Coordinates of C-alpha atoms in Angstrom, one line a residue:
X1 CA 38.9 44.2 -61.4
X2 CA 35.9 44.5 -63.3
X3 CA 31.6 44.2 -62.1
X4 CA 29.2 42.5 -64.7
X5 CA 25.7 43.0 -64.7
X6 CA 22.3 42.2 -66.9
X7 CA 20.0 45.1 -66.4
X8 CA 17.5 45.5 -69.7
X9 CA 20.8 45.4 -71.2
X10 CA 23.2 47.3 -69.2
X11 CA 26.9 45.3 -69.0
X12 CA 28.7 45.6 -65.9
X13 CA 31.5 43.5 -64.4
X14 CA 34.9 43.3 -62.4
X15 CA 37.8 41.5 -63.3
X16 CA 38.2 38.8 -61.5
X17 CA 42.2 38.0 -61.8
X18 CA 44.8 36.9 -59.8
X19 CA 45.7 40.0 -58.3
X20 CA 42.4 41.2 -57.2
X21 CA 39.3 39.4 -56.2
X22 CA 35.7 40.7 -56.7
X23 CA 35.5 43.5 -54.6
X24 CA 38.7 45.1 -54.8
X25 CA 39.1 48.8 -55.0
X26 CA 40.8 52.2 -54.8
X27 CA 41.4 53.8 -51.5
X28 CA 43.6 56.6 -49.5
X29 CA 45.2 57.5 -46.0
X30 CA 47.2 59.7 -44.1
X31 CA 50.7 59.8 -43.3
X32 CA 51.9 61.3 -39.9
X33 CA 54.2 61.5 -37.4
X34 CA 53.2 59.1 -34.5
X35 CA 51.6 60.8 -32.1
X36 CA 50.5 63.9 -34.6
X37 CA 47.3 64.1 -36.5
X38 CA 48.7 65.7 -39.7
X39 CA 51.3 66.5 -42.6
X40 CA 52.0 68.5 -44.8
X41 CA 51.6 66.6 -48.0
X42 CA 54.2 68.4 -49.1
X43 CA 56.6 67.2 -46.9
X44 CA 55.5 63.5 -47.1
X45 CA 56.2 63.7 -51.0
X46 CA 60.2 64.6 -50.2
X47 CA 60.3 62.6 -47.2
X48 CA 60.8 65.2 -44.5
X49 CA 59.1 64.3 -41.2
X50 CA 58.4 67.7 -39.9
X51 CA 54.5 67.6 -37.7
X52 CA 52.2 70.1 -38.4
X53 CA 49.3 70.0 -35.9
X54 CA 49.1 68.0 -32.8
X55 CA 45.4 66.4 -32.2
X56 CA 43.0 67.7 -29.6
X57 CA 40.3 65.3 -28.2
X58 CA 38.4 63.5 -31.8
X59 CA 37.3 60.5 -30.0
X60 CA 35.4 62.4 -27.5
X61 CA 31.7 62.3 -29.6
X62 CA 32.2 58.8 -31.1
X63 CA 32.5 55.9 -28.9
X64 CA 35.0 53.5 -29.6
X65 CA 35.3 51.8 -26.0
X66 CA 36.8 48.6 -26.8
X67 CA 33.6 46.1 -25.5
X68 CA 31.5 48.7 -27.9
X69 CA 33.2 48.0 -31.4
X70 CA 35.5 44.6 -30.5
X71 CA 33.8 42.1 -32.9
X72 CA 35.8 39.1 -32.0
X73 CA 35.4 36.2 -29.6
X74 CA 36.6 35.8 -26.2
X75 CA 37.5 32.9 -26.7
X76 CA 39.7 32.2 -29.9
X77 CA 38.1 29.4 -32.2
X78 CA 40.2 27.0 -34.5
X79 CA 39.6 30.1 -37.2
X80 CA 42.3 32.3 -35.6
X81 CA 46.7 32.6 -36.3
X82 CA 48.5 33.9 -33.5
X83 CA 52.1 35.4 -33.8
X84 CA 54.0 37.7 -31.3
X85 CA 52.5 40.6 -32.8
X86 CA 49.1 39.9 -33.8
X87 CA 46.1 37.5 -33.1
X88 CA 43.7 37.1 -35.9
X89 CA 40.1 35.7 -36.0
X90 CA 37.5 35.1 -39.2
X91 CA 34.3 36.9 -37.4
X92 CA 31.3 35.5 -37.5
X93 CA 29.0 38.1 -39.3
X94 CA 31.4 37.0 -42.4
X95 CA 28.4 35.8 -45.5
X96 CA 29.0 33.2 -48.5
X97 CA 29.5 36.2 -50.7
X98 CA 31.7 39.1 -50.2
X99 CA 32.2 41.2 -47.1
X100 CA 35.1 43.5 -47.0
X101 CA 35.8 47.6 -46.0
X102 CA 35.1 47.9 -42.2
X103 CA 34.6 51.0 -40.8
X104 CA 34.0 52.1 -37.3
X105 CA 30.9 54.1 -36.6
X106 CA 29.7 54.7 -33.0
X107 CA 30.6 51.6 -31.6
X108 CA 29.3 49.6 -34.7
X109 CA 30.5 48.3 -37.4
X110 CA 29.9 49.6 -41.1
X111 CA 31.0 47.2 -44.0
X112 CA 29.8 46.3 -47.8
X113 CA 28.4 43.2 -48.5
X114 CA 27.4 41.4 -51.4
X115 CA 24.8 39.2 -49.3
X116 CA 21.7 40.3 -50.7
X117 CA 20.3 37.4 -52.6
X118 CA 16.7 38.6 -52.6
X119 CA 18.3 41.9 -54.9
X120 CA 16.4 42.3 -58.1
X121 CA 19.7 43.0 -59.4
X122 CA 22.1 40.1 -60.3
X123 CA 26.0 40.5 -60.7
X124 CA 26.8 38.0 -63.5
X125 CA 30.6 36.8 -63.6
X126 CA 32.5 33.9 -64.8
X127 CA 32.6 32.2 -61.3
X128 CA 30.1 33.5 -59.3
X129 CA 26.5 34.9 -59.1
X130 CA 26.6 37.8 -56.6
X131 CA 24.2 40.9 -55.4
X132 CA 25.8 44.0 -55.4
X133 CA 27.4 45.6 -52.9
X134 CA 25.7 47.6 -50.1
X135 CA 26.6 48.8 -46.9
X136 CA 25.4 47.3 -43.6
X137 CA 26.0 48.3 -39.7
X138 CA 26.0 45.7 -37.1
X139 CA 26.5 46.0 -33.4
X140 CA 26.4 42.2 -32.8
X141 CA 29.3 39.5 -33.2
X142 CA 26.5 37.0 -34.7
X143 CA 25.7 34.9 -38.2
X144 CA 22.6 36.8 -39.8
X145 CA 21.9 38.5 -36.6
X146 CA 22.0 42.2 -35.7
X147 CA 23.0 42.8 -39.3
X148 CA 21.0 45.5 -41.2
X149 CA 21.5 48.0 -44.2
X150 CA 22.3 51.4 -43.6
X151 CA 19.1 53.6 -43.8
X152 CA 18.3 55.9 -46.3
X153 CA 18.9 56.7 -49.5
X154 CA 22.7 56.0 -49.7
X155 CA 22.5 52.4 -51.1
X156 CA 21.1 51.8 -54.7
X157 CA 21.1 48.7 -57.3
X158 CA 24.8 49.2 -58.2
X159 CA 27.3 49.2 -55.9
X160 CA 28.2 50.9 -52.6
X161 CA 31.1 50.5 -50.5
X162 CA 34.2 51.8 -48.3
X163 CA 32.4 54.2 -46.4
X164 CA 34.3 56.6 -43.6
X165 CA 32.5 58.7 -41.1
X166 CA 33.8 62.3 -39.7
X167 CA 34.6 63.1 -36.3
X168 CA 31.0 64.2 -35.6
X169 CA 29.3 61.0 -37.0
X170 CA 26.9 63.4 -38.9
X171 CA 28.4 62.9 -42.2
X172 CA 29.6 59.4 -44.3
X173 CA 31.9 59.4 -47.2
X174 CA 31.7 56.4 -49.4
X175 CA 32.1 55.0 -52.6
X176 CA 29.8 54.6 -55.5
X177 CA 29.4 53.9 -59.4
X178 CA 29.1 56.5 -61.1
X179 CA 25.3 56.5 -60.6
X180 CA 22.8 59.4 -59.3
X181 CA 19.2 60.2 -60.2
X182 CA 18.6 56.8 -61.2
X183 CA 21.2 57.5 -64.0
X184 CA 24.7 56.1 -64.7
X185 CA 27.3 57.9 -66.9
X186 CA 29.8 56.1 -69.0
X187 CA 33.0 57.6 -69.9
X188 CA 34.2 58.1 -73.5
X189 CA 35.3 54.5 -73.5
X190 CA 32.0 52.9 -72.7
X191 CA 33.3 52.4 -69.3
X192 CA 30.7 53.4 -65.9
X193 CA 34.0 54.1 -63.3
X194 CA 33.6 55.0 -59.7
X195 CA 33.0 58.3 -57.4
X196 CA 33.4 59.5 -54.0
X197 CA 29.8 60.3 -52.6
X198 CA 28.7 62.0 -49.3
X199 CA 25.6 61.8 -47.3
X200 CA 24.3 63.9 -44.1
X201 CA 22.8 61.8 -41.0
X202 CA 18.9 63.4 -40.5
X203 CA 16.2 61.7 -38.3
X204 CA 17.9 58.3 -38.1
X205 CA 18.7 58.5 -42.0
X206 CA 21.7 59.0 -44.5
X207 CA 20.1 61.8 -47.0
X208 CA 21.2 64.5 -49.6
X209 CA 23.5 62.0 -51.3
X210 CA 26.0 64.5 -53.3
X211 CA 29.2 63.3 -55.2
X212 CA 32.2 65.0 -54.7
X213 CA 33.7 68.0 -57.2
X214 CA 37.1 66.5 -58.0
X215 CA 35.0 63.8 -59.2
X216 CA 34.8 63.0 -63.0
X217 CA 33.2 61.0 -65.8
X218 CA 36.4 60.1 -67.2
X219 CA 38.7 58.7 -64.4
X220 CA 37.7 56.9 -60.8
X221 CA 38.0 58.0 -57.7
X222 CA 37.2 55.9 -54.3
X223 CA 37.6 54.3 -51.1
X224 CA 37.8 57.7 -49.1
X225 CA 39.5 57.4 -45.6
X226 CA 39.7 60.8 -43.2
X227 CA 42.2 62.4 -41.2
X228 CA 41.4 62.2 -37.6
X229 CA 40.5 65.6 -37.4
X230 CA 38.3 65.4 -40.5
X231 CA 40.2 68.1 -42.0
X232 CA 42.1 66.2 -45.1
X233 CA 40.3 63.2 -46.9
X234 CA 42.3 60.5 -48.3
X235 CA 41.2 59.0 -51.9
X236 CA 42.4 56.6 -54.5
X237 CA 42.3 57.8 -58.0
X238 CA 43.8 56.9 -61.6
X239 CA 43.4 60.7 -62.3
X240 CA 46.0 62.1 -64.9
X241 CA 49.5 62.4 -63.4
X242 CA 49.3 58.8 -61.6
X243 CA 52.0 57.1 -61.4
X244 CA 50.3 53.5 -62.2
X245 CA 46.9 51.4 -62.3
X246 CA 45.9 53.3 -59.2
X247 CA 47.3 56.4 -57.0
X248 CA 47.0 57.8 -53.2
X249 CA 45.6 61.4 -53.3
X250 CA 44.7 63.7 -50.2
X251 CA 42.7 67.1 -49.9
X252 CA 42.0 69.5 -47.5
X253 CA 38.4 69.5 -46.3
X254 CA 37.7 73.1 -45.7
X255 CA 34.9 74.6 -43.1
X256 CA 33.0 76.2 -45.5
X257 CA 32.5 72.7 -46.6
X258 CA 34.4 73.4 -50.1
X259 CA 37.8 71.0 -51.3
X260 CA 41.1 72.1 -51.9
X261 CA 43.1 70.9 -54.8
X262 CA 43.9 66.8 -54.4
X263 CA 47.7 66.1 -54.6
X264 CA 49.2 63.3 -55.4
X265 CA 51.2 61.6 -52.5
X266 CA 54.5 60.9 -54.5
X267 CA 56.9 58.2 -55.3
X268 CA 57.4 56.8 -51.5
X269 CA 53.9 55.6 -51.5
X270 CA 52.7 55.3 -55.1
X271 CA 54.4 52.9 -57.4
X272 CA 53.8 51.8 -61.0
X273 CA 51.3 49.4 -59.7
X274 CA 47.8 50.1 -57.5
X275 CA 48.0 52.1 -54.4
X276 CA 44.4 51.9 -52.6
X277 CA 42.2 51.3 -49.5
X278 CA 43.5 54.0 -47.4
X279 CA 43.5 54.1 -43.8
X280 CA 44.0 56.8 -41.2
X281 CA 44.3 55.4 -37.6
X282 CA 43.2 57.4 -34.7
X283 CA 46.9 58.7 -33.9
X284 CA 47.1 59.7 -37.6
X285 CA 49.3 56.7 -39.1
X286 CA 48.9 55.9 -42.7
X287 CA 48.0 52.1 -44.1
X288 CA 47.4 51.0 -47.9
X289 CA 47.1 48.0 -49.9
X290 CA 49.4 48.0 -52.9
X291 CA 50.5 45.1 -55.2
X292 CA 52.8 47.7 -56.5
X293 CA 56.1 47.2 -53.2
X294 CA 57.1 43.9 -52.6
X295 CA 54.9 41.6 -50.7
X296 CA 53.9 38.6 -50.1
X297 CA 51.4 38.5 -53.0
X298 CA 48.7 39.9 -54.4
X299 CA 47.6 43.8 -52.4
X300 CA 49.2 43.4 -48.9
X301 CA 48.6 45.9 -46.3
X302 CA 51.3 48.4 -45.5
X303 CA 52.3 51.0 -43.0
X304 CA 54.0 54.4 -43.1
X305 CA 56.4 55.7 -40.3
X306 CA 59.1 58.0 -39.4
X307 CA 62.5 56.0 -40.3
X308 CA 64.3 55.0 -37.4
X309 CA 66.8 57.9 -37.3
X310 CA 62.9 60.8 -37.5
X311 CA 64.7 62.2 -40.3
X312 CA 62.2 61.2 -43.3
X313 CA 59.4 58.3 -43.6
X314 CA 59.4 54.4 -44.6
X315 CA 57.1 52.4 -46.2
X316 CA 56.8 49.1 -43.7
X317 CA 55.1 45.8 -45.1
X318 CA 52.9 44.8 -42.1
X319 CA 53.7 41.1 -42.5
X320 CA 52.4 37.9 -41.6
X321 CA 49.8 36.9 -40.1
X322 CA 48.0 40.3 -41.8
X323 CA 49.8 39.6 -44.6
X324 CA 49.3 36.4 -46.7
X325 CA 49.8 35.1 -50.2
X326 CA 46.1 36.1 -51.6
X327 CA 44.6 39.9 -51.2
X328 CA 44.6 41.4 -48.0
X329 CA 43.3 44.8 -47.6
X330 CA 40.6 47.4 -46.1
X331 CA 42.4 47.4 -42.8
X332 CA 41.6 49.8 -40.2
X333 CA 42.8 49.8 -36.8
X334 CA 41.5 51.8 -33.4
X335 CA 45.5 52.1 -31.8
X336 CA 44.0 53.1 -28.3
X337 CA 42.6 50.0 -27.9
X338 CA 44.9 47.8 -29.4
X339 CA 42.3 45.8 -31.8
X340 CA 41.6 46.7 -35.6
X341 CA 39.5 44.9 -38.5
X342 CA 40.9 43.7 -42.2
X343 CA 39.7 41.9 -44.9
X344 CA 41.1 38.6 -47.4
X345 CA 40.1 36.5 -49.9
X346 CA 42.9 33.7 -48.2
X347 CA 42.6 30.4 -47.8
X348 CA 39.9 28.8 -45.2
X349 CA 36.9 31.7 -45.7
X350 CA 33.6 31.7 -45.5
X351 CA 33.2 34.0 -48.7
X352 CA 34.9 35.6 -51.7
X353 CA 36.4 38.1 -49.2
X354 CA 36.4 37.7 -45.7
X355 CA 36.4 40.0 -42.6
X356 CA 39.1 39.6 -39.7
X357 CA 39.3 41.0 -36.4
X358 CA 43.1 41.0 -34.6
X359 CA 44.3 42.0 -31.4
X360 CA 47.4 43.9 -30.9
X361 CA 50.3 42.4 -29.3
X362 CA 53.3 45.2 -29.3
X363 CA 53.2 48.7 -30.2
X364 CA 53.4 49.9 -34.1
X365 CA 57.1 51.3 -33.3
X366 CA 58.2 48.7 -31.8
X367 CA 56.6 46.0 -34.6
X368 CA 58.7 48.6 -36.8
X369 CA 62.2 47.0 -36.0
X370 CA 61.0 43.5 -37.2
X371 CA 59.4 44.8 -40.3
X372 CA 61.6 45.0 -43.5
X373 CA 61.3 48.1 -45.0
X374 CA 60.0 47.7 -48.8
X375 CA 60.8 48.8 -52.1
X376 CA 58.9 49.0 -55.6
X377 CA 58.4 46.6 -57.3
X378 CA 60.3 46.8 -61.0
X379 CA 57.8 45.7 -62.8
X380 CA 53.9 45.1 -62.8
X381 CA 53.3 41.3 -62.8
X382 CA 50.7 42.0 -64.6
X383 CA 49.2 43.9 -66.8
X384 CA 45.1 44.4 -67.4
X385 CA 43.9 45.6 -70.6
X386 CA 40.4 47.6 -70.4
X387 CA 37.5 46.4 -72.3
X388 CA 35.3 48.6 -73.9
X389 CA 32.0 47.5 -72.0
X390 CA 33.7 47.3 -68.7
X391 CA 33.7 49.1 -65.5
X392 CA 37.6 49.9 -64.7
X393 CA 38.0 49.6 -61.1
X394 CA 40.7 49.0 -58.7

């Protein structure tokens, strides 16, 4: 994927391809034993189930009562698929550009857009003439109603997106360009990649925007997602020592406010192809998008569990109707309440890439025994050669 843009000069542009559409992009999660918030990384990576902390009360200062975040209709419209396991709905707030990356936020709604037509900035691609990305927080299931930008000083004239808020709601994670100070960086290809920013909630604004320090000018990382506890952040990266176009990294989030070391997540979830979009649910299961395990085409959205017999982990494809032949990805899913959000660039949209709300018919564990359990794919079915005035992105 690739972003194009004509600023006095300045080239940016995402592949468009038949992998990804416009606004894919990297992103992490975290893998756990059901009904445990953590694990040791180390023990994912050789396939050990072995919990390491249980989770005390991290729902009780955000709100995520199911009329305060549930987005979709009552009654289901012509747009929604049924199946014994999930019901899925196209939600309104969806624009003729790109909407993609949910996130819940105190009974709102947090996504990137690409609706902004009045930006002075203009993405420039082969097919379409698109805004950049911001971020935007509704609290109403309405077209171009209740629909605002995120205050503050967290959304510039390049892109923002995939944003994750910790337990407290007082600080976002999200996803940038490598822009600050009204500067970009390029790396020593002539390529502007991404970073992980954070910002800090004061007087009903996001402020003291600060990238990340495992960050770098000469690889991308992105789409953050956080452990329930807020204690290990979840990133996608194609730091040295990936194994493909894109990898799953974690790190702890220390109270001093410092980073550990990221580490890889291995060879269960990593393949040769791109790992990304990362999700954390609020009993601690892992979910990804990958094109990289076998699918249904382009990313689909996965799921990590114990095995059957609790004596290691399995990589689940999460199936139809999540799954579908185009990109599906970003999804996020609030397990108390039986309801979750994804995004697609399929068939019948309103936009590039569309948001969907589904409902929850069985349990995770018990959708397990109907899921096939996945394995790499042998090869890349494709294979994307940078270009030197390119942004890389996944």
């Amino acid at each position: 994927m690739t972003l194009q843009k004509n600023l006095l000069g300045l080239v940016f542009f995402f592949l468009l391809n038949s992998t990804f559409s416009q606004q894919k992009q990297l992103a992490i999660a975290n893998e756990t034993q059901y009904g445990y918030a953590s694990v040791e990384t180390a023990n994912l990576k050789n396939n050990n189930a072995t919990p390491m902390v249980a989770v005390s009360s991290i729902r009780s200062e955000i709100s995520l009562e199911t009329k305060g975040h549930n987005f979709m209709s009552e009654d289901l419209s012509t747009e929604s698929s049924t199946s014994a396991n999930f019901i899925i709905e196209s939600l309104p707030i969806n624009s003729k550009n790109s909407d993609y990356a949910p996130s819940f936020y105190k009974g709102e709604l947090v996504f990137a857009s690409s609706r902004n037509a009045k930006s002075m900035s203009v993405i420039l691609q082969e097919k379409t003439n698109e805004p950049f990305l911001d971020l935007y927080r509704t609290s109403k299931n309405i077209p171009d109603k209740g629909i605002e930008k995120l205050k503050g000083a967290i959304n510039t004239k390049f892109h923002e997106s995939s944003a994750v808020f910790s337990p407290d709601g007082k600080t976002v994670y999200f996803t940038r360009n490598n822009y600050s100070k009204r500067k970009f960086k390029r790396n020593t290809k002539g390529c502007v990649l991404l970073k992980i920013y954070k910002a800090t909630y004061e007087n009903g604004k996001w402020k003291h925007i600060k990238e990340l320090p495992f960050n770098s000018d000469q690889y991308s990382t992105a789409h953050p997602a956080l452990s329930p506890d807020g204690k290990y952040l979840y990133f996608a990266s194609d730091m040295p020592g990936s194994y493909g176009k894109s990898d799953i990294y974690v790190v702890a989030v220390n109270e001093d406010g410092s980073y550990g070391t990221p580490e890889n997540l291995g060879g269960l979830i990593n393949s040769a192809g791109r790992e990304t979009f990362p999700h954390v649910s609020d009993t601690g299961k892992l979910f990804f998008a990958s094109d990289g395990h076998v699918g249904f085409g382009g990313l689909d959205i996965f799921m990590v569990l114990p095995n059957q017999q609790r004596s290691g982990w399995q990589v689940y494809n999460m199936g139809a109707p999540i799954n579908s032949a185009a990109d599906d990805f970003t999804f996020i899913i609030d397990e108390e309440n039986k309801m979750g959000y994804f995004a697609s660039n399929r068939g019948g949209g309103r936009g590039g890439d569309d948001i969907y709300g589904f409902r929850q018919m069985i349990s995770l564990e018990k959708y397990r025994d109907y899921m096939p359990k996945v394995k790499h794919k042998i090869k890349r079915h494709m294979d994307i050669k940078p270009i030197s005035e390119e942004i890389t992105s996944f």
